[in-house]
Coordinates of C-alpha atoms and ligand atoms in Angstrom, one line a residue:
M23 CA -44.8 7.1 -11.4
S24 CA -43.5 7.9 -8.2
V25 CA -42.7 10.7 -6.3
V26 CA -38.8 11.4 -6.3
L27 CA -36.4 13.5 -4.9
Y28 CA -32.9 15.2 -4.1
N29 CA -31.3 13.2 -1.2
T30 CA -28.4 15.1 0.3
L31 CA -26.6 11.6 1.8
S32 CA -26.4 10.1 -1.6
R33 CA -26.3 13.2 -3.4
R34 CA -28.5 12.0 -6.4
K35 CA -32.3 12.0 -7.4
E36 CA -34.6 8.6 -5.9
P37 CA -37.7 7.3 -5.9
F38 CA -39.6 8.2 -2.6
Q39 CA -40.5 4.3 -1.2
P40 CA -41.4 5.4 2.6
L41 CA -40.8 2.9 4.9
E42 CA -44.7 1.2 5.2
A43 CA -46.1 1.7 1.9
G44 CA -48.5 4.9 2.1
T45 CA -46.9 6.4 5.2
A46 CA -44.5 9.3 5.2
K47 CA -42.8 9.6 9.3
I48 CA -41.6 13.7 8.3
Y49 CA -39.5 15.5 11.0
C50 CA -38.3 18.9 10.3
C51 CA -36.0 20.7 12.5
G52 CA -37.4 24.0 13.5
V53 CA -36.6 27.7 15.4
T54 CA -34.8 28.5 18.0
V55 CA -37.2 30.7 20.1
Y56 CA -35.3 33.5 20.6
D57 CA -37.0 36.2 17.5
Y58 CA -39.4 36.4 15.1
C59 CA -39.3 34.4 12.3
H60 CA -37.2 36.3 9.3
L61 CA -38.2 35.6 5.3
G62 CA -35.4 32.5 5.4
H63 CA -38.1 31.1 8.1
A64 CA -40.9 31.9 5.6
R65 CA -39.1 29.8 2.4
C66 CA -37.9 27.2 4.4
Y67 CA -41.4 26.4 6.2
V68 CA -43.5 27.6 2.8
V69 CA -40.9 24.5 1.1
W70 CA -41.6 21.7 3.7
D71 CA -45.2 22.5 4.1
T72 CA -45.2 22.2 0.2
V73 CA -43.7 18.6 -0.1
R74 CA -45.8 17.9 2.9
R75 CA -49.3 19.1 1.6
Y76 CA -47.7 17.4 -2.1
L77 CA -47.4 14.1 -0.6
Q78 CA -50.8 14.0 1.2
W79 CA -52.1 14.4 -2.4
R80 CA -49.9 11.7 -3.8
G81 CA -52.2 9.9 -1.4
Y82 CA -49.6 9.3 1.8
D83 CA -50.4 9.5 4.8
V84 CA -48.3 12.1 6.7
H85 CA -46.7 12.6 10.4
Y86 CA -45.0 15.3 10.3
V87 CA -42.9 16.3 13.5
Q88 CA -41.2 19.8 14.5
N89 CA -39.2 20.7 17.4
F90 CA -38.7 24.1 18.8
T91 CA -35.8 24.7 20.4
D92 CA -36.6 26.7 23.5
I93 CA -33.6 26.5 26.0
D94 CA -30.5 27.9 23.7
D95 CA -27.4 30.3 25.0
K96 CA -29.0 32.4 22.5
I97 CA -32.3 32.6 24.1
L98 CA -31.2 32.8 27.8
N99 CA -28.9 36.3 26.8
R100 CA -32.4 38.1 25.0
A101 CA -34.3 36.7 28.9
R102 CA -30.8 38.4 30.8
K103 CA -31.5 41.6 28.4
E104 CA -35.2 42.0 28.9
G105 CA -34.8 41.4 32.5
T106 CA -37.0 38.1 31.7
T107 CA -37.1 34.4 32.1
M108 CA -36.1 32.1 29.5
E109 CA -39.9 30.5 28.9
A110 CA -41.2 33.9 28.5
I111 CA -39.1 34.7 25.2
S112 CA -39.7 31.3 24.1
Q113 CA -43.8 31.4 24.4
R114 CA -43.6 35.1 22.6
F115 CA -41.2 33.9 19.7
I116 CA -43.9 30.0 19.3
D117 CA -47.0 32.1 20.0
A118 CA -45.3 34.8 16.8
Y119 CA -43.8 31.6 15.3
H120 CA -47.8 29.7 15.0
E121 CA -49.7 33.4 13.9
D122 CA -46.8 34.0 10.9
M123 CA -46.8 30.7 9.7
A124 CA -51.0 30.7 10.0
R125 CA -50.7 33.6 7.6
L126 CA -49.0 32.1 5.1
N127 CA -51.3 28.9 5.0
I128 CA -48.3 26.6 6.5
Q129 CA -50.0 24.2 8.3
A130 CA -49.4 23.0 11.7
A131 CA -47.3 20.2 12.6
D132 CA -49.1 16.7 13.7
E133 CA -46.8 17.4 16.6
Y134 CA -44.4 19.5 18.0
T135 CA -41.2 19.0 20.4
Y136 CA -39.8 21.4 22.7
A137 CA -36.1 20.5 24.4
T138 CA -37.4 21.4 27.6
H139 CA -39.9 18.1 27.3
T140 CA -37.8 16.1 25.8
I141 CA -34.6 16.0 28.5
D142 CA -35.5 12.0 29.8
G143 CA -35.1 10.8 25.7
I144 CA -32.2 13.0 25.8
K145 CA -30.8 11.9 28.9
R146 CA -31.2 8.4 27.6
L147 CA -29.9 8.9 24.5
I148 CA -26.6 9.8 26.2
G149 CA -26.5 7.3 28.8
E150 CA -27.0 4.7 26.1
L151 CA -23.9 6.6 24.1
E152 CA -21.6 6.3 26.6
N153 CA -22.8 2.8 27.5
K154 CA -21.2 2.5 24.0
G155 CA -18.5 4.0 23.9
Y156 CA -19.5 7.0 21.6
A157 CA -19.9 10.0 24.7
Y158 CA -17.4 11.1 27.8
A159 CA -17.9 13.2 30.8
A160 CA -15.1 15.8 31.3
G161 CA -15.0 19.2 32.8
G162 CA -19.1 19.0 33.4
D163 CA -19.4 18.5 30.2
V164 CA -20.4 15.4 27.9
Y165 CA -18.8 15.6 24.6
Y166 CA -19.5 13.1 21.4
K167 CA -16.3 11.2 20.5
V168 CA -16.3 11.4 16.7
R169 CA -13.8 9.5 15.6
K170 CA -15.1 6.7 17.0
F171 CA -18.5 7.0 14.4
D172 CA -17.6 5.5 11.6
G173 CA -20.3 7.3 9.3
Y174 CA -19.2 10.7 10.5
G175 CA -19.0 13.1 7.4
K176 CA -21.3 11.0 4.9
L177 CA -24.1 13.5 4.7
S178 CA -22.1 16.3 4.6
G179 CA -19.3 15.0 2.8
R180 CA -16.8 16.1 5.0
K181 CA -13.7 14.6 6.0
L182 CA -12.3 15.2 9.8
E183 CA -8.6 15.0 8.6
D184 CA -9.9 17.7 6.2
M185 CA -11.7 19.3 8.2
Q186 CA -8.9 19.5 11.1
A187 CA -5.9 19.9 8.5
G188 CA -8.3 23.2 6.7
A189 CA -9.1 24.2 11.0
S190 CA -4.9 24.3 11.6
G191 CA -6.0 23.8 15.8
R192 CA -8.4 26.7 15.6
V193 CA -11.6 24.6 16.5
A194 CA -10.4 23.7 19.3
G195 CA -12.3 27.0 20.4
G196 CA -10.5 27.0 24.2
D197 CA -11.6 23.8 24.9
A198 CA -9.2 22.2 26.0
I199 CA -11.1 19.6 27.9
K200 CA -11.9 17.7 24.6
E201 CA -9.8 14.6 23.6
Y202 CA -10.5 15.7 19.8
P203 CA -11.4 19.5 18.6
F204 CA -14.6 18.1 16.3
D205 CA -16.2 16.1 19.3
F206 CA -19.3 18.2 20.5
A207 CA -20.8 18.6 23.5
L208 CA -24.2 16.4 24.2
W209 CA -24.8 17.8 27.4
K210 CA -23.4 21.0 28.6
G211 CA -22.5 21.2 32.3
A212 CA -24.6 23.5 34.7
K213 CA -23.5 27.0 35.0
P214 CA -24.3 29.5 37.5
E215 CA -28.1 31.2 37.5
E216 CA -28.7 29.1 34.2
P217 CA -31.8 26.8 33.6
S218 CA -30.3 23.3 34.1
W219 CA -31.7 19.7 35.1
D220 CA -30.3 17.0 36.8
S221 CA -28.4 14.2 35.7
P222 CA -25.5 11.6 36.0
W223 CA -23.5 13.8 34.9
G224 CA -24.0 16.4 37.3
A225 CA -26.4 19.3 36.6
G226 CA -26.6 20.5 32.9
R227 CA -29.0 21.1 29.9
P228 CA -28.9 19.8 27.2
G229 CA -26.3 20.9 23.6
W230 CA -28.2 22.0 20.4
H231 CA -27.7 18.2 18.5
I232 CA -29.0 15.7 20.5
E233 CA -32.4 17.5 21.6
C234 CA -33.1 16.4 17.7
S235 CA -31.7 12.9 17.9
A236 CA -33.7 12.0 21.3
M237 CA -37.1 13.6 19.9
V238 CA -36.9 11.7 16.9
R239 CA -36.4 8.8 18.7
D240 CA -39.3 9.2 21.7
R241 CA -42.1 10.2 18.5
M242 CA -41.2 8.3 15.7
G243 CA -38.9 5.8 16.1
D244 CA -35.4 4.5 15.4
T245 CA -35.7 5.5 11.3
I246 CA -38.1 7.8 9.5
D247 CA -38.5 8.3 6.7
I248 CA -37.4 12.1 5.3
H249 CA -35.5 14.6 7.7
M250 CA -35.8 18.3 6.5
G251 CA -34.2 21.1 7.1
G252 CA -32.5 24.0 5.5
G253 CA -28.9 24.3 3.8
D254 CA -27.3 25.5 6.9
L255 CA -27.5 22.4 8.6
T256 CA -26.2 19.2 6.6
F257 CA -22.9 20.4 8.6
P258 CA -22.4 20.1 11.8
H259 CA -25.9 19.3 13.4
H260 CA -28.2 17.1 10.9
E261 CA -24.3 14.9 10.5
N262 CA -24.2 15.2 14.5
E263 CA -27.4 13.9 15.0
I264 CA -26.7 10.7 12.7
A265 CA -23.9 10.0 14.3
Q266 CA -25.6 10.6 17.8
S267 CA -28.6 8.2 16.5
E268 CA -27.0 6.3 14.4
A269 CA -24.0 5.3 16.4
A270 CA -27.1 4.5 19.6
T271 CA -29.4 2.3 17.7
G272 CA -27.5 1.0 14.8
H273 CA -30.3 1.6 12.4
P274 CA -29.9 4.2 9.6
L275 CA -31.9 8.3 11.2
S276 CA -33.6 8.9 7.7
Q277 CA -34.1 7.2 4.6
Y278 CA -33.8 10.3 2.7
W279 CA -32.7 14.0 3.7
M280 CA -34.1 17.4 2.6
H281 CA -31.9 20.5 2.2
N282 CA -33.4 24.0 1.5
G283 CA -31.3 26.2 0.0
M284 CA -31.0 29.4 1.5
V285 CA -33.0 33.2 1.6
N286 CA -29.5 35.1 1.2
V287 CA -29.1 39.3 1.4
N288 CA -26.0 40.2 -0.3
G289 CA -25.1 36.6 -1.0
E290 CA -25.1 36.4 2.9
K291 CA -27.3 33.6 4.6
M292 CA -30.2 35.7 6.1
S293 CA -30.1 34.9 9.7
K294 CA -30.8 36.2 13.3
S295 CA -27.6 36.2 14.7
L296 CA -26.2 38.4 11.7
G297 CA -29.3 40.2 12.1
N298 CA -29.2 41.0 9.0
F299 CA -32.7 39.5 8.3
T300 CA -36.4 41.0 7.5
T301 CA -39.1 39.7 9.7
I302 CA -42.3 38.0 7.9
R303 CA -43.9 40.5 9.8
Q304 CA -42.2 43.4 8.7
L305 CA -42.7 42.8 5.1
L306 CA -46.6 42.1 5.5
D307 CA -47.6 44.8 7.6
A308 CA -45.9 47.2 6.1
E309 CA -48.0 50.5 4.8
D310 CA -47.6 48.9 1.0
G311 CA -46.8 45.6 2.7
L312 CA -46.7 42.0 0.5
D313 CA -50.5 40.5 0.5
P314 CA -48.8 36.5 2.7
M315 CA -49.9 34.5 -1.3
A316 CA -47.9 36.7 -3.2
L317 CA -45.4 35.9 -0.7
R318 CA -46.0 32.3 -0.5
L319 CA -46.2 32.2 -4.6
F320 CA -42.8 34.1 -5.0
L321 CA -40.9 31.5 -2.5
S322 CA -42.8 28.9 -5.1
Q323 CA -41.2 29.8 -8.2
A324 CA -38.2 29.3 -7.4
Q325 CA -36.9 25.6 -6.8
Y326 CA -36.3 24.2 -3.5
R327 CA -33.0 24.2 -3.4
K328 CA -31.4 26.7 -5.3
P329 CA -31.2 30.3 -2.7
V330 CA -33.5 33.5 -3.3
D331 CA -32.3 36.9 -3.1
F332 CA -35.4 38.9 -2.3
T333 CA -35.3 42.0 -4.0
A334 CA -37.3 45.0 -4.2
D335 CA -37.8 44.2 -7.8
A336 CA -38.2 40.1 -6.9
I337 CA -41.5 41.3 -4.0
A338 CA -42.5 44.5 -6.8
S339 CA -43.1 41.6 -9.7
A340 CA -44.7 39.5 -6.8
T341 CA -46.9 41.3 -6.3
K342 CA -48.1 41.2 -10.2
S343 CA -47.7 37.6 -10.5
W344 CA -50.2 37.1 -7.8
Q345 CA -52.9 39.2 -9.1
T346 CA -52.8 37.4 -11.9
L347 CA -53.3 34.2 -10.0
K348 CA -55.4 35.4 -7.9
D349 CA -57.5 37.3 -11.1
G350 CA -57.9 33.4 -12.0
L351 CA -59.2 32.1 -9.0
L352 CA -61.5 34.3 -8.2
F353 CA -62.8 33.8 -12.0
G354 CA -66.1 32.2 -10.9
H355 CA -66.7 34.4 -8.2
N356 CA -67.1 36.9 -10.1
Y357 CA -68.2 36.0 -13.6
G358 CA -70.0 32.6 -12.4
P359 CA -73.0 33.9 -11.8
Q360 CA -73.1 35.6 -15.3
L361 CA -72.2 32.7 -16.9
N362 CA -75.0 31.1 -14.7
W363 CA -72.3 28.3 -13.6
P364 CA -74.1 25.6 -12.0
D365 CA -73.2 25.3 -7.6
S366 CA -70.7 22.0 -8.1
D367 CA -68.5 20.8 -5.9
V368 CA -65.0 22.0 -6.9
T369 CA -63.3 18.4 -8.0
L370 CA -60.3 17.5 -9.8
N371 CA -60.8 15.3 -13.5
P372 CA -56.9 13.6 -12.7
E373 CA -57.4 13.3 -17.1
N374 CA -57.0 16.8 -17.4
D375 CA -53.8 17.5 -19.4
A376 CA -53.0 20.6 -16.6
V377 CA -53.1 17.5 -14.1
Q378 CA -50.5 15.5 -15.6
R379 CA -48.0 18.3 -16.1
F380 CA -48.9 19.4 -13.1
Q381 CA -47.7 16.0 -11.2
I382 CA -45.0 15.3 -13.6
A383 CA -43.2 18.5 -12.6
M384 CA -44.2 17.8 -8.9
D385 CA -42.9 14.4 -8.9
D386 CA -39.9 15.7 -10.0
D387 CA -38.4 16.6 -7.2
F388 CA -41.0 19.1 -6.0
N389 CA -40.3 21.1 -9.4
T390 CA -43.0 23.3 -7.5
P391 CA -41.7 26.4 -10.2
E392 CA -43.2 23.9 -12.7
A393 CA -45.9 23.7 -11.1
V394 CA -46.9 27.1 -10.9
A395 CA -47.0 27.9 -14.6
V396 CA -49.0 25.6 -14.7
L397 CA -50.7 27.0 -12.7
F398 CA -50.3 30.6 -15.0
E399 CA -51.8 29.2 -18.3
L400 CA -54.8 28.5 -16.4
A401 CA -55.2 31.6 -14.8
K402 CA -54.2 33.5 -18.0
E403 CA -56.5 31.9 -20.0
L404 CA -59.5 32.6 -17.2
R405 CA -58.5 36.1 -17.3
R406 CA -58.5 36.5 -21.1
Q407 CA -61.7 34.7 -21.0
G408 CA -62.9 37.4 -18.3
N409 CA -62.0 40.4 -20.2
L410 CA -63.3 38.9 -23.3
L411 CA -66.8 38.7 -21.3
V412 CA -66.1 42.6 -19.9
H413 CA -66.1 44.0 -23.0
E414 CA -67.6 42.3 -25.8
G415 CA -70.3 39.9 -23.1
S416 CA -69.9 36.8 -24.0
I417 CA -66.8 34.6 -23.9
D418 CA -64.8 32.4 -26.6
A419 CA -64.9 28.7 -24.9
D420 CA -66.8 26.0 -23.5
S421 CA -68.5 27.2 -20.7
E422 CA -68.9 24.1 -18.5
G423 CA -65.3 23.2 -19.8
L424 CA -64.0 26.9 -18.5
Q425 CA -65.7 25.7 -15.0
Q426 CA -64.0 22.7 -14.9
Q427 CA -60.6 24.9 -15.6
W428 CA -61.7 26.9 -12.6
H429 CA -61.7 24.0 -10.7
T430 CA -58.6 22.8 -11.8
L431 CA -56.8 25.9 -10.8
I432 CA -58.6 25.7 -7.8
C433 CA -57.2 22.6 -6.7
L434 CA -54.1 22.6 -8.0
A435 CA -52.9 26.1 -6.6
Q436 CA -54.2 24.2 -2.7
V437 CA -51.5 21.9 -3.2
L438 CA -48.5 24.7 -3.4
G439 CA -50.5 26.2 -0.2
I440 CA -51.5 28.9 -2.3
E441 CA -55.4 30.3 -2.1
A442 CA -57.5 34.0 -2.6
T443 CA -60.2 34.0 -0.8
A444 CA -63.7 35.3 -0.9
D445 CA -62.5 38.7 1.2
N446 CA -60.6 39.7 -1.4
I447 CA -63.4 38.7 -4.4
A448 CA -62.7 42.7 -4.7
V449 CA -60.5 42.9 -7.8
Q450 CA -58.0 45.6 -7.7
H451 CA -55.6 45.6 -10.4
D452 CA -52.1 47.1 -10.9
G453 CA -51.7 49.7 -13.5
P454 CA -54.2 51.2 -15.5
S455 CA -58.4 51.0 -15.1
D456 CA -60.4 50.2 -17.5
D457 CA -60.8 54.1 -18.5
E458 CA -57.3 54.7 -18.6
I459 CA -57.0 52.1 -21.2
A460 CA -60.1 53.5 -23.5
G461 CA -58.7 57.3 -23.3
L462 CA -54.7 55.4 -24.5
I463 CA -56.5 53.5 -26.9
E464 CA -58.1 56.5 -28.4
Q465 CA -55.0 58.1 -28.2
R466 CA -53.2 55.7 -30.6
L467 CA -55.8 55.6 -32.5
A468 CA -56.0 59.8 -33.2
A469 CA -51.5 59.1 -33.5
K470 CA -52.5 56.9 -36.4
K471 CA -54.6 59.4 -38.0
G472 CA -51.8 61.7 -37.4
K473 CA -49.2 59.1 -38.7
D474 CA -47.5 59.0 -35.9
F475 CA -46.6 55.6 -35.9
A476 CA -44.1 55.2 -33.6
L477 CA -46.6 56.9 -31.2
A478 CA -49.0 54.5 -31.5
D479 CA -46.9 52.0 -31.2
K480 CA -45.2 53.3 -27.9
I481 CA -49.0 53.4 -26.2
R482 CA -49.4 50.0 -27.7
D483 CA -45.8 48.7 -26.2
D484 CA -46.5 50.5 -22.9
L485 CA -49.4 48.2 -22.9
T486 CA -47.9 45.3 -23.5
A487 CA -45.6 45.8 -20.9
Q488 CA -48.3 46.2 -18.4
G489 CA -49.9 43.1 -18.8
I490 CA -52.8 44.3 -21.5
T491 CA -52.6 42.9 -25.2
L492 CA -54.7 44.7 -28.0
I493 CA -56.0 43.5 -30.4
D494 CA -56.9 45.4 -34.2
K495 CA -60.4 44.8 -35.1
P496 CA -62.1 45.5 -38.8
G497 CA -63.1 48.9 -39.2
G498 CA -60.8 50.5 -36.5
V499 CA -61.9 49.1 -33.5
T500 CA -59.6 48.2 -30.6
E501 CA -60.6 45.6 -28.4
W502 CA -58.3 44.8 -25.4
H503 CA -57.8 42.0 -22.3
R504 CA -55.0 41.9 -19.8
Ligands
ATP4 N1 -32.1 32.2 5.3 C1 -32.3 31.3 5.3 N2 -33.0 30.5 4.1 C2 -33.8 29.5 4.3 N3 -33.7 28.7 5.6 C3 -33.2 29.7 6.9 C4 -32.5 30.8 6.6 N4 -32.2 30.4 7.7 C5 -32.7 29.5 8.7 N5 -33.0 29.2 7.6 C6 -33.6 27.9 8.2 O1 -34.6 27.3 9.3 C7 -34.4 26.4 10.4 C8 -34.5 27.3 12.1 O2 -33.6 27.7 11.7 P1 -32.9 28.6 13.4 O3 -33.9 29.1 14.3 O4 -31.3 28.3 13.3 O5 -32.8 30.5 11.9 P2 -31.4 31.1 12.2 O6 -31.9 32.2 11.4 O7 -30.5 30.5 11.3 O8 -31.1 32.2 13.2 P3 -29.6 31.7 13.8 O9 -29.3 32.7 13.0 O10 -29.5 32.2 15.4 O11 -29.1 30.4 13.9 C9 -33.5 26.1 9.8 O12 -34.1 24.7 9.5 C10 -32.5 26.8 9.1 O13 -31.7 26.3 8.2
ZN5 ZN1 -32.8 19.7 14.5

């Protein structure tokens, strides 16, 4: 069985067959660094970190490269507003990016690339495109001739003729110097008081799309295995990357193209430029802030290609779900000594049914919702055993087998980047405390004795809704577990 993934380019799921057996060369589009990362970025990079971790777990030697766009009008605008430099703004938000992603347990890229460090490669690529007739200089800028590239539109499924008809001249956007409205800038002539670099076309700076093409080529060669990014980048950014790279090299830029669905706010993409965003820090550092792992778990509960909406309900339910999973992940810390569990390495038995089901789910285009469901089954059983131990003094499972299940849970959760650290070992439960539950059980018993069955049922239903199960035993005794 191999990993199967949805390729935007072919519009279907395909088995993953890397260029070189056992390795995966991956490039992911990074952030334009002029503000703090928001929940859309959290989703994007949690998704790609999970794909990367899973491929590693499946034995691939993954090489993962990601860029920072550190030259852009938006960065320059912010620098102007704050009376500082483009470099200072970029550095501040690059540092913030690393901090935020580390909190979400996102592994650092094997290599980070920066637009401003790739100027030579960018100029080389533009030169090649010009020599091959795909680029033309006009008014101090250099443009890409989209009509010359036969495959233009193959990724997004857009056709130039349709786009032109739909745009009815609007796309020209004042660019009277372009030969064709959809031609895009490879190089932008220098403007006064803006950073610029010398080039054969005059002083200027690179366009956005060319930086990724040049970075991939410089760091990874003509063709990579997987190119990733948010679905909003499919057109024009990735379409233009393909046009640039493939016209220059004559080879496919990437075998597979993967795109994550958007985090939306009231049906609209959360984005820095729209200003409708909540930053990762705002969410995590609020007074009743979300645990970073609850955020990661929440994101993993959605299929990566589907849109996600952050609502207050979604956040509350993420906290609850994380509590359940955390209880499972900390089971051995909390109860291992009482169960005389030997200190053994946390290992995985590949024959374990849970492992197999996890793998089947993840092999199918990284179906994390199904994979998370497997984690929950393990966690819920561990929690049930924990309650039995607390309330009855013993578990009703084979102790060695239970330890293996605990190890399985830890290992599989780690593949999704989800970990509970021992510093959150003091398990805190939402909802009623043990004493409160005991009190409610007494009230229920009294209600039953007084033949107020409606009240007795209500107490049970309320507890069930809070994840607490009551078990009536002979002799009027009621046991419970979370
Ligand atoms: N709302 C979102 N949901 C999911 N992914 C997103 C979202 N917004 C951005 N991304 C992804 O994050 C990566 C970095 O995006 P970028 O820096 O362009 O952010 P942005 O908020 O869209 O900024 P801008 O509004 O300036 O374009 C890209 O791969 C992009 O597709
Ligand atoms: Zn890119």
